[in-house]
XYZ file of N, CA and C in Angstrom:
615
model
N 0.827 -1.206 0.000
C 0.000 0.000 0.000
C 0.862 1.257 0.000
N 1.959 1.220 0.755
C 2.858 2.373 0.817
C 3.468 2.639 -0.555
N 3.925 1.575 -1.220
C 4.521 1.726 -2.545
C 3.507 2.255 -3.548
N 2.267 1.767 -3.443
C 1.205 2.215 -4.344
C 0.971 3.716 -4.175
N 0.855 4.140 -2.923
C 0.598 5.563 -2.658
C 1.775 6.424 -3.110
N 2.997 5.953 -2.910
C 4.187 6.705 -3.326
C 4.213 6.870 -4.841
N 3.979 5.758 -5.552
C 3.991 5.810 -7.015
C 2.874 6.706 -7.536
N 1.703 6.620 -6.929
C 0.577 7.447 -7.340
C 0.872 8.929 -7.112
N 1.510 9.233 -5.988
C 1.866 10.621 -5.691
C 2.886 11.170 -6.670
N 3.890 10.340 -7.029
C 4.899 10.772 -8.003
C 4.265 11.023 -9.360
N 3.346 10.140 -9.760
C 2.673 10.297 -11.053
C 1.819 11.558 -11.064
N 1.123 11.805 -9.971
C 0.258 12.983 -9.898
C 1.070 14.270 -9.976
N 2.219 14.313 -9.275
C 3.023 15.533 -9.283
C 3.757 15.725 -10.602
N 4.140 14.630 -11.249
C 4.897 14.742 -12.504
C 4.000 14.922 -13.724
N 2.842 14.236 -13.717
C 2.002 14.220 -14.912
C 0.586 14.730 -14.678
N 0.256 15.085 -13.431
C -1.085 15.567 -13.149
C -2.135 14.469 -13.136
N -1.690 13.221 -13.071
C -2.621 12.088 -13.085
C -2.025 10.980 -12.221
N -2.664 10.698 -11.108
C -2.128 9.711 -10.175
C -2.630 8.301 -10.379
N -3.387 8.071 -11.464
C -3.900 6.715 -11.698
C -2.745 5.769 -12.053
N -2.854 4.532 -11.594
C -1.844 3.512 -11.860
C -2.503 2.323 -12.542
N -1.719 1.562 -13.270
C -2.226 0.314 -13.837
C -1.227 -0.795 -13.540
N -1.737 -2.000 -13.434
C -0.912 -3.148 -13.088
C -0.405 -3.824 -14.351
N 0.826 -4.279 -14.301
C 1.415 -5.023 -15.411
C 1.758 -6.439 -14.939
N 1.719 -7.376 -15.873
C 2.095 -8.750 -15.553
C 3.586 -8.797 -15.200
N 3.923 -9.507 -14.158
C 5.320 -9.673 -13.766
C 5.892 -10.916 -14.442
N 6.990 -10.748 -15.137
C 7.669 -11.864 -15.781
C 8.971 -12.118 -15.030
N 9.057 -13.279 -14.415
C 10.227 -13.571 -13.582
C 11.489 -13.714 -14.420
N 11.350 -14.341 -15.603
C 12.506 -14.488 -16.509
C 12.112 -13.869 -17.847
N 12.293 -12.565 -17.935
C 11.876 -11.832 -19.130
C 13.018 -11.689 -20.118
N 12.670 -11.711 -21.401
C 13.620 -11.422 -22.477
C 13.065 -10.231 -23.255
N 13.955 -9.329 -23.639
C 13.561 -8.150 -24.419
C 13.833 -8.468 -25.890
N 12.762 -8.642 -26.651
C 12.872 -9.029 -28.062
C 12.147 -7.990 -28.901
N 12.795 -7.525 -29.972
C 12.193 -6.508 -30.822
C 12.182 -6.957 -32.276
N 11.160 -6.513 -33.007
C 10.980 -6.876 -34.407
C 11.222 -5.650 -35.275
N 12.119 -5.784 -36.251
C 12.386 -4.703 -37.200
C 11.348 -4.756 -38.315
N 10.659 -3.626 -38.550
C 9.624 -3.577 -39.573
C 9.901 -2.469 -40.583
N 9.258 -2.603 -41.738
C 9.366 -1.593 -42.796
C 8.037 -1.554 -43.542
N 7.459 -0.347 -43.670
C 6.175 -0.146 -44.339
C 6.354 0.857 -45.476
N 5.701 0.595 -46.613
C 5.757 1.547 -47.723
C 4.462 2.357 -47.796
N 4.326 3.183 -48.842
C 3.155 4.043 -49.008
C 2.074 3.363 -49.843
N 2.279 2.112 -50.192
C 1.334 1.386 -51.048
C 0.605 0.285 -50.285
N 0.746 0.267 -48.965
C 0.106 -0.767 -48.154
C 0.974 -1.991 -47.937
N 2.197 -1.964 -48.470
C 3.116 -3.092 -48.309
C 3.904 -3.001 -47.014
N 4.256 -4.159 -46.481
C 5.019 -4.192 -45.232
C 5.776 -5.504 -45.111
N 6.915 -5.448 -44.443
C 7.693 -6.649 -44.142
C 8.314 -6.499 -42.759
N 8.652 -7.638 -42.171
C 9.480 -7.610 -40.970
C 10.755 -8.389 -41.282
N 11.809 -8.067 -40.553
C 13.117 -8.668 -40.787
C 13.545 -9.550 -39.624
N 12.578 -10.195 -38.992
C 12.921 -11.034 -37.857
C 13.181 -10.203 -36.621
N 13.843 -10.814 -35.672
C 13.977 -10.196 -34.359
C 15.430 -9.935 -33.975
N 15.546 -9.034 -33.008
C 16.810 -8.827 -32.292
C 16.512 -9.039 -30.818
N 17.480 -9.579 -30.096
C 17.325 -9.669 -28.644
C 18.271 -8.691 -27.981
N 17.734 -7.953 -27.024
C 18.542 -6.958 -26.301
C 18.291 -7.079 -24.804
N 18.302 -8.327 -24.308
C 18.014 -8.574 -22.892
C 19.166 -8.172 -21.979
N 20.390 -8.167 -22.510
C 21.538 -7.819 -21.668
C 21.632 -6.298 -21.599
N 21.200 -5.760 -20.453
C 21.134 -4.317 -20.256
C 21.686 -3.958 -18.887
N 22.033 -2.687 -18.737
C 22.397 -2.166 -17.423
C 21.697 -0.824 -17.264
N 20.937 -0.678 -16.176
C 20.144 0.527 -15.931
C 19.258 0.857 -17.124
N 18.619 -0.171 -17.681
C 17.669 -0.043 -18.792
C 18.322 0.466 -20.078
N 19.630 0.371 -20.168
C 20.342 0.713 -21.396
C 20.872 -0.576 -22.023
N 20.595 -0.754 -23.311
C 20.993 -1.978 -23.997
C 22.512 -2.024 -24.154
N 23.092 -3.181 -23.845
C 24.540 -3.371 -23.999
C 24.859 -4.320 -25.147
N 24.079 -5.383 -25.287
C 24.322 -6.384 -26.329
C 23.062 -6.535 -27.173
N 23.237 -6.518 -28.487
C 22.141 -6.772 -29.425
C 22.533 -7.970 -30.264
N 21.629 -8.943 -30.393
C 21.921 -10.067 -31.278
C 20.761 -10.371 -32.200
N 21.120 -10.807 -33.379
C 20.136 -11.172 -34.396
C 20.616 -12.429 -35.105
N 19.790 -13.469 -35.155
C 18.494 -13.593 -34.507
C 18.652 -13.951 -33.034
N 17.530 -13.933 -32.305
C 17.550 -14.307 -30.891
C 17.600 -15.821 -30.765
N 18.453 -16.318 -29.891
C 18.603 -17.770 -29.742
C 17.385 -18.412 -29.087
N 16.535 -17.609 -28.436
C 15.358 -18.155 -27.752
C 14.109 -18.126 -28.629
N 14.231 -17.679 -29.877
C 13.076 -17.555 -30.767
C 13.202 -18.557 -31.909
N 12.212 -19.440 -32.035
C 12.208 -20.372 -33.161
C 11.381 -19.787 -34.311
N 11.313 -20.497 -35.425
C 10.654 -19.954 -36.605
C 9.166 -19.691 -36.371
N 8.501 -20.577 -35.644
C 7.073 -20.379 -35.371
C 6.841 -19.120 -34.559
N 7.627 -18.932 -33.499
C 7.489 -17.742 -32.659
C 7.855 -16.484 -33.446
N 8.886 -16.575 -34.276
C 9.301 -15.446 -35.123
C 8.147 -15.005 -36.024
N 7.460 -15.949 -36.624
C 6.354 -15.611 -37.521
C 5.188 -14.994 -36.744
N 4.912 -15.521 -35.538
C 3.813 -14.967 -34.745
C 4.134 -13.551 -34.271
N 5.361 -13.329 -33.801
C 5.742 -11.986 -33.357
C 5.769 -11.019 -34.529
N 6.276 -11.497 -35.665
C 6.310 -10.655 -36.856
C 4.924 -10.250 -37.309
N 3.978 -11.191 -37.247
C 2.598 -10.894 -37.655
C 1.974 -9.840 -36.745
N 2.230 -9.935 -35.435
C 1.696 -8.952 -34.491
C 2.331 -7.583 -34.743
N 3.638 -7.563 -35.011
C 4.332 -6.301 -35.285
C 3.758 -5.626 -36.530
N 3.503 -6.396 -37.569
C 2.933 -5.832 -38.798
C 1.501 -5.368 -38.562
N 0.752 -6.119 -37.770
C -0.614 -5.723 -37.452
C -0.628 -4.376 -36.727
N 0.315 -4.182 -35.805
C 0.404 -2.917 -35.075
C 0.694 -1.761 -36.025
N 1.597 -1.972 -36.975
C 1.919 -0.921 -37.934
C 0.759 -0.581 -38.854
N 0.075 -1.608 -39.359
C -1.069 -1.375 -40.239
C -2.186 -0.624 -39.500
N -2.329 -0.889 -38.198
C -3.409 -0.266 -37.419
C -3.281 1.251 -37.365
N -2.055 1.768 -37.490
C -1.844 3.220 -37.415
C -1.332 3.787 -38.735
N -1.453 2.989 -39.815
C -1.002 3.417 -41.144
C 0.459 3.868 -41.106
N 1.282 3.049 -40.468
C 2.708 3.371 -40.295
C 3.431 3.360 -41.638
N 4.419 4.232 -41.780
C 5.240 4.270 -42.991
C 6.697 4.462 -42.614
N 7.581 3.732 -43.310
C 9.004 3.810 -43.034
C 9.472 2.668 -42.149
N 10.684 2.820 -41.628
C 11.275 1.798 -40.762
C 10.894 2.049 -39.315
N 10.785 0.977 -38.555
C 10.467 1.110 -37.139
C 10.785 -0.180 -36.411
N 10.655 -0.141 -35.103
C 10.917 -1.307 -34.274
C 9.759 -1.511 -33.312
N 9.194 -2.707 -33.320
C 8.122 -3.050 -32.393
C 8.746 -3.911 -31.297
N 8.646 -3.442 -30.060
C 9.345 -4.091 -28.956
C 8.383 -4.892 -28.074
N 8.891 -6.042 -27.620
C 8.097 -6.958 -26.798
C 8.909 -7.424 -25.599
N 8.207 -7.786 -24.527
C 8.786 -8.572 -23.447
C 8.312 -10.001 -23.646
N 9.245 -10.937 -23.540
C 8.897 -12.335 -23.741
C 9.175 -13.114 -22.469
N 8.245 -13.968 -22.095
C 8.426 -14.858 -20.960
C 9.306 -16.024 -21.408
N 10.504 -16.114 -20.854
C 11.456 -17.141 -21.280
C 10.954 -18.546 -21.006
N 10.053 -18.703 -20.052
C 9.565 -20.027 -19.691
C 8.383 -20.473 -20.552
N 7.456 -19.555 -20.818
C 6.247 -19.943 -21.562
C 6.312 -19.600 -23.035
N 7.187 -18.653 -23.422
C 7.233 -18.206 -24.813
C 6.175 -17.173 -25.139
N 5.328 -16.815 -24.158
C 4.333 -15.763 -24.379
C 5.057 -14.420 -24.488
N 4.518 -13.537 -25.328
C 5.151 -12.229 -25.480
C 4.113 -11.130 -25.338
N 4.583 -9.955 -24.892
C 3.705 -8.845 -24.544
C 4.273 -7.560 -25.141
N 3.398 -6.768 -25.733
C 3.785 -5.520 -26.382
C 4.329 -4.513 -25.376
N 5.439 -3.850 -25.726
C 5.967 -2.755 -24.912
C 5.692 -1.420 -25.597
N 6.279 -1.251 -26.792
C 6.181 0.040 -27.484
C 6.643 -0.099 -28.930
N 6.414 0.970 -29.690
C 6.955 1.070 -31.043
C 7.949 2.223 -31.055
N 9.147 1.969 -31.547
C 10.099 3.042 -31.784
C 9.952 3.458 -33.244
N 9.380 4.633 -33.516
C 9.079 5.036 -34.896
C 10.279 5.657 -35.611
N 11.344 4.882 -35.695
C 12.576 5.392 -36.310
C 13.521 4.226 -36.535
N 14.578 4.496 -37.252
C 15.657 3.517 -37.360
C 16.439 3.586 -36.043
N 16.944 2.460 -35.571
C 17.716 2.446 -34.325
C 19.163 2.058 -34.620
N 20.059 2.418 -33.717
C 21.473 2.147 -33.956
C 21.749 0.655 -34.138
N 20.914 -0.190 -33.543
C 21.157 -1.626 -33.630
C 20.634 -2.251 -34.917
N 20.133 -1.427 -35.851
C 19.612 -1.983 -37.105
C 20.686 -2.714 -37.904
N 21.956 -2.413 -37.619
C 23.033 -3.002 -38.425
C 23.137 -4.508 -38.264
N 22.794 -5.045 -37.067
C 22.873 -6.499 -36.916
C 21.806 -7.181 -37.764
N 20.658 -6.533 -37.904
C 19.611 -7.061 -38.779
C 20.058 -7.009 -40.235
N 20.715 -5.931 -40.610
C 21.221 -5.810 -41.980
C 22.251 -6.894 -42.289
N 23.116 -7.193 -41.322
C 24.145 -8.216 -41.536
C 23.528 -9.588 -41.798
N 22.423 -9.892 -41.104
C 21.819 -11.218 -41.179
C 20.862 -11.345 -42.373
N 20.178 -10.242 -42.708
C 19.221 -10.303 -43.823
C 19.823 -9.888 -45.158
N 20.928 -9.139 -45.131
C 21.512 -8.636 -46.373
C 20.758 -7.454 -46.950
N 19.821 -6.874 -46.190
C 19.020 -5.738 -46.654
C 19.562 -4.454 -46.050
N 19.797 -3.449 -46.901
C 20.202 -2.127 -46.435
C 18.930 -1.372 -46.056
N 18.585 -1.386 -44.775
C 17.324 -0.823 -44.316
C 17.290 0.691 -44.482
N 18.409 1.359 -44.282
C 18.456 2.813 -44.445
C 18.186 3.186 -45.899
N 18.848 2.500 -46.822
C 18.634 2.768 -48.245
C 17.182 2.476 -48.635
N 16.643 1.380 -48.119
C 15.256 1.027 -48.430
C 14.298 2.091 -47.913
N 14.559 2.624 -46.734
C 13.689 3.656 -46.176
C 13.709 4.913 -47.043
N 14.890 5.277 -47.545
C 14.991 6.440 -48.434
C 14.219 6.184 -49.717
N 14.371 4.987 -50.282
C 13.646 4.658 -51.513
C 12.140 4.672 -51.304
N 11.696 4.255 -50.120
C 10.262 4.261 -49.823
C 9.734 5.691 -49.759
N 10.500 6.608 -49.185
C 10.052 8.007 -49.145
C 9.959 8.589 -50.548
N 10.674 8.005 -51.486
C 10.611 8.445 -52.889
C 9.523 7.706 -53.663
N 8.721 6.891 -52.962
C 7.629 6.183 -53.612
C 7.889 4.723 -53.881
N 9.012 4.206 -53.409
C 9.355 2.811 -53.648
C 8.369 1.850 -53.019
N 8.180 0.712 -53.672
C 7.225 -0.299 -53.214
C 7.958 -1.534 -52.709
N 7.553 -2.036 -51.544
C 8.102 -3.284 -51.026
C 7.651 -4.420 -51.944
N 8.574 -5.319 -52.242
C 8.295 -6.404 -53.179
C 8.855 -6.121 -54.554
N 9.188 -4.856 -54.808
C 9.806 -4.456 -56.076
C 11.302 -4.282 -55.853
N 12.069 -5.203 -56.406
C 13.517 -5.074 -56.307
C 14.030 -4.119 -57.380
N 13.308 -4.040 -58.506
C 13.658 -3.121 -59.584
C 12.457 -2.236 -59.905
N 12.719 -1.045 -60.498
C 11.644 -0.121 -60.859
C 10.702 -0.758 -61.872
N 9.410 -0.437 -61.750
C 8.418 -0.857 -62.747
C 8.276 0.263 -63.767
N 8.373 -0.068 -65.041
C 8.291 0.929 -66.107
C 6.917 0.902 -66.765
N 6.483 2.060 -67.275
C 5.233 2.103 -68.022
C 5.502 1.809 -69.494
N 4.480 1.904 -70.330
C 4.621 1.555 -71.755
C 5.585 2.469 -72.491
N 5.800 3.667 -71.951
C 6.734 4.608 -72.592
C 8.158 4.446 -72.077
N 8.355 3.492 -71.176
C 9.688 3.258 -70.636
C 10.039 4.158 -69.468
N 9.052 4.902 -68.945
C 9.274 5.769 -67.788
C 8.990 4.974 -66.501
N 9.598 5.426 -65.409
C 9.387 4.749 -64.130
C 7.956 4.995 -63.647
N 7.189 3.925 -63.515
C 5.814 4.019 -63.032
C 5.771 3.867 -61.511
N 6.448 2.851 -61.000
C 6.550 2.639 -59.553
C 7.994 2.321 -59.214
N 8.529 3.089 -58.300
C 9.922 2.891 -57.901
C 10.085 1.627 -57.070
N 11.273 1.074 -57.116
C 11.595 -0.098 -56.306
C 12.107 0.346 -54.942
N 11.792 -0.432 -53.937
C 12.360 -0.189 -52.608
C 13.663 -0.955 -52.444
N 13.851 -1.976 -53.287
C 15.009 -2.849 -53.142
C 14.786 -3.947 -52.125
N 13.564 -4.030 -51.588
C 13.238 -5.023 -50.561
C 12.272 -6.038 -51.149
N 12.600 -7.312 -51.011
C 11.756 -8.386 -51.519
C 10.492 -8.542 -50.681
N 9.549 -9.306 -51.186
C 8.351 -9.648 -50.424
C 8.744 -10.504 -49.223
N 7.849 -10.581 -48.238
C 8.143 -11.265 -46.977
C 8.656 -12.693 -47.170
N 8.052 -13.433 -48.088
C 8.429 -14.845 -48.241
C 9.851 -15.034 -48.757
N 10.466 -13.968 -49.269
C 11.831 -14.077 -49.787
C 12.879 -13.502 -48.829
N 12.441 -13.029 -47.673
C 13.392 -12.490 -46.686
C 13.830 -13.621 -45.767
N 15.122 -13.865 -45.737
C 15.670 -14.973 -44.949
C 16.738 -14.457 -43.989
N 16.896 -15.173 -42.886
C 17.946 -14.858 -41.921
C 19.098 -15.824 -42.135
N 20.274 -15.283 -42.377
C 21.463 -16.100 -42.627
C 22.563 -15.711 -41.650
N 22.951 -16.679 -40.815
C 24.040 -16.422 -39.876
C 23.566 -15.750 -38.603
N 24.504 -15.097 -37.932
C 24.242 -14.510 -36.619
C 25.116 -13.274 -36.474
N 24.567 -12.211 -35.916
C 25.332 -10.978 -35.722
C 25.124 -10.462 -34.307
N 26.184 -9.888 -33.746
C 26.143 -9.353 -32.385
C 26.732 -7.946 -32.395
N 26.051 -7.039 -31.703
C 26.567 -5.684 -31.530
C 26.807 -5.447 -30.049
N 27.986 -4.925 -29.719
C 28.323 -4.597 -28.333
C 28.526 -3.092 -28.222
N 27.879 -2.479 -27.272
C 27.998 -1.033 -27.123
C 29.112 -0.669 -26.150
N 29.823 0.374 -26.491
C 30.839 0.924 -25.597
C 30.135 1.917 -24.683
N 30.294 1.755 -23.373
C 29.627 2.635 -22.423
C 30.648 3.381 -21.580
N 30.257 4.538 -21.088
C 31.135 5.324 -20.216
C 30.692 5.092 -18.781
N 31.401 4.205 -18.104
C 31.064 3.820 -16.738
C 32.339 3.687 -15.911
N 32.163 3.762 -14.613
C 33.283 3.603 -13.692
C 33.205 2.213 -13.061
N 34.041 1.252 -13.502
C 33.969 -0.109 -12.962
C 34.358 -0.195 -11.489
N 35.076 0.803 -10.971
C 35.460 0.785 -9.566
C 34.395 1.404 -8.674
N 33.311 1.879 -9.282
C 32.244 2.499 -8.498
C 30.891 1.903 -8.921
N 30.829 0.567 -8.922
C 29.590 -0.116 -9.240
C 29.109 0.100 -10.660
N 30.024 0.413 -11.567
C 29.705 0.662 -12.981
C 28.698 1.804 -13.149
N 28.761 2.786 -12.265
C 27.891 3.950 -12.421
C 28.325 4.748 -13.647
N 27.377 5.425 -14.300
C 27.750 6.257 -15.455
C 28.812 7.274 -15.076
N 29.739 7.506 -15.971
C 30.854 8.403 -15.699
C 31.221 9.123 -16.990
N 32.115 10.059 -16.880
C 32.582 10.788 -18.059
C 34.054 11.097 -17.861
N 34.690 11.558 -18.905
C 36.102 11.895 -18.814
C 36.724 11.904 -20.189
N 38.000 12.193 -20.235
C 38.712 12.266 -21.514
C 39.130 10.885 -21.959
N 38.910 10.575 -23.249
C 39.317 9.308 -23.830
C 40.818 9.386 -24.107
N 41.589 8.530 -23.438
C 43.048 8.601 -23.579
C 43.609 7.578 -24.551
N 42.859 6.492 -24.793
C 43.347 5.463 -25.728
C 42.181 4.692 -26.298
N 42.318 4.262 -27.538
C 41.295 3.425 -28.170
C 41.966 2.382 -29.047
N 41.589 1.137 -28.888
C 42.131 0.061 -29.716
C 40.957 -0.717 -30.297
N 40.887 -0.812 -31.602
C 39.769 -1.503 -32.236
C 39.977 -3.023 -32.141
N 38.893 -3.755 -32.312
C 38.955 -5.211 -32.215
C 39.808 -5.812 -33.316
N 39.979 -5.092 -34.413
C 40.761 -5.632 -35.533
C 42.256 -5.482 -35.301
């Protein structure tokens, strides 16, 4: 009761609304997100999932594609829900639909949509072979998903531009990619966020 009243008071003072809602508690949760792309012609695809469960203070540290805890059936179900969410709001461009997944049951729950390209999109690009940034630019120019090449009219002029992205059934995941973020933290002080001058950098290569 004390925690409820405290949270309600903080919400009321910060947002002018002290109402609270309950969320399901997942004892072993995984953070799984689906990369999506929508065009202006009603077309849409998803590029499978990334897992970003390894975090510190709600900041993602490791991104992997595909997620080792997601099989093809679950991937298709999550992808279908992600596309349904985008169609419901007439979404256009690249975005990420994020879910919490129960590691024990495989059930997943919607968190939010990030309506933009994210820094971790590169692991998806490595596995799918699709340049998502280029595709997004082509879509803003009228490109259609499913068109790898421009469609020409009878006069040889471009009728519908290509997005460079194949239809969903031709998008495959090949291999595995991992992204590790460099963070500014003090390991001698509980890894709290820190700042300072960068004195040396050595790349993995």
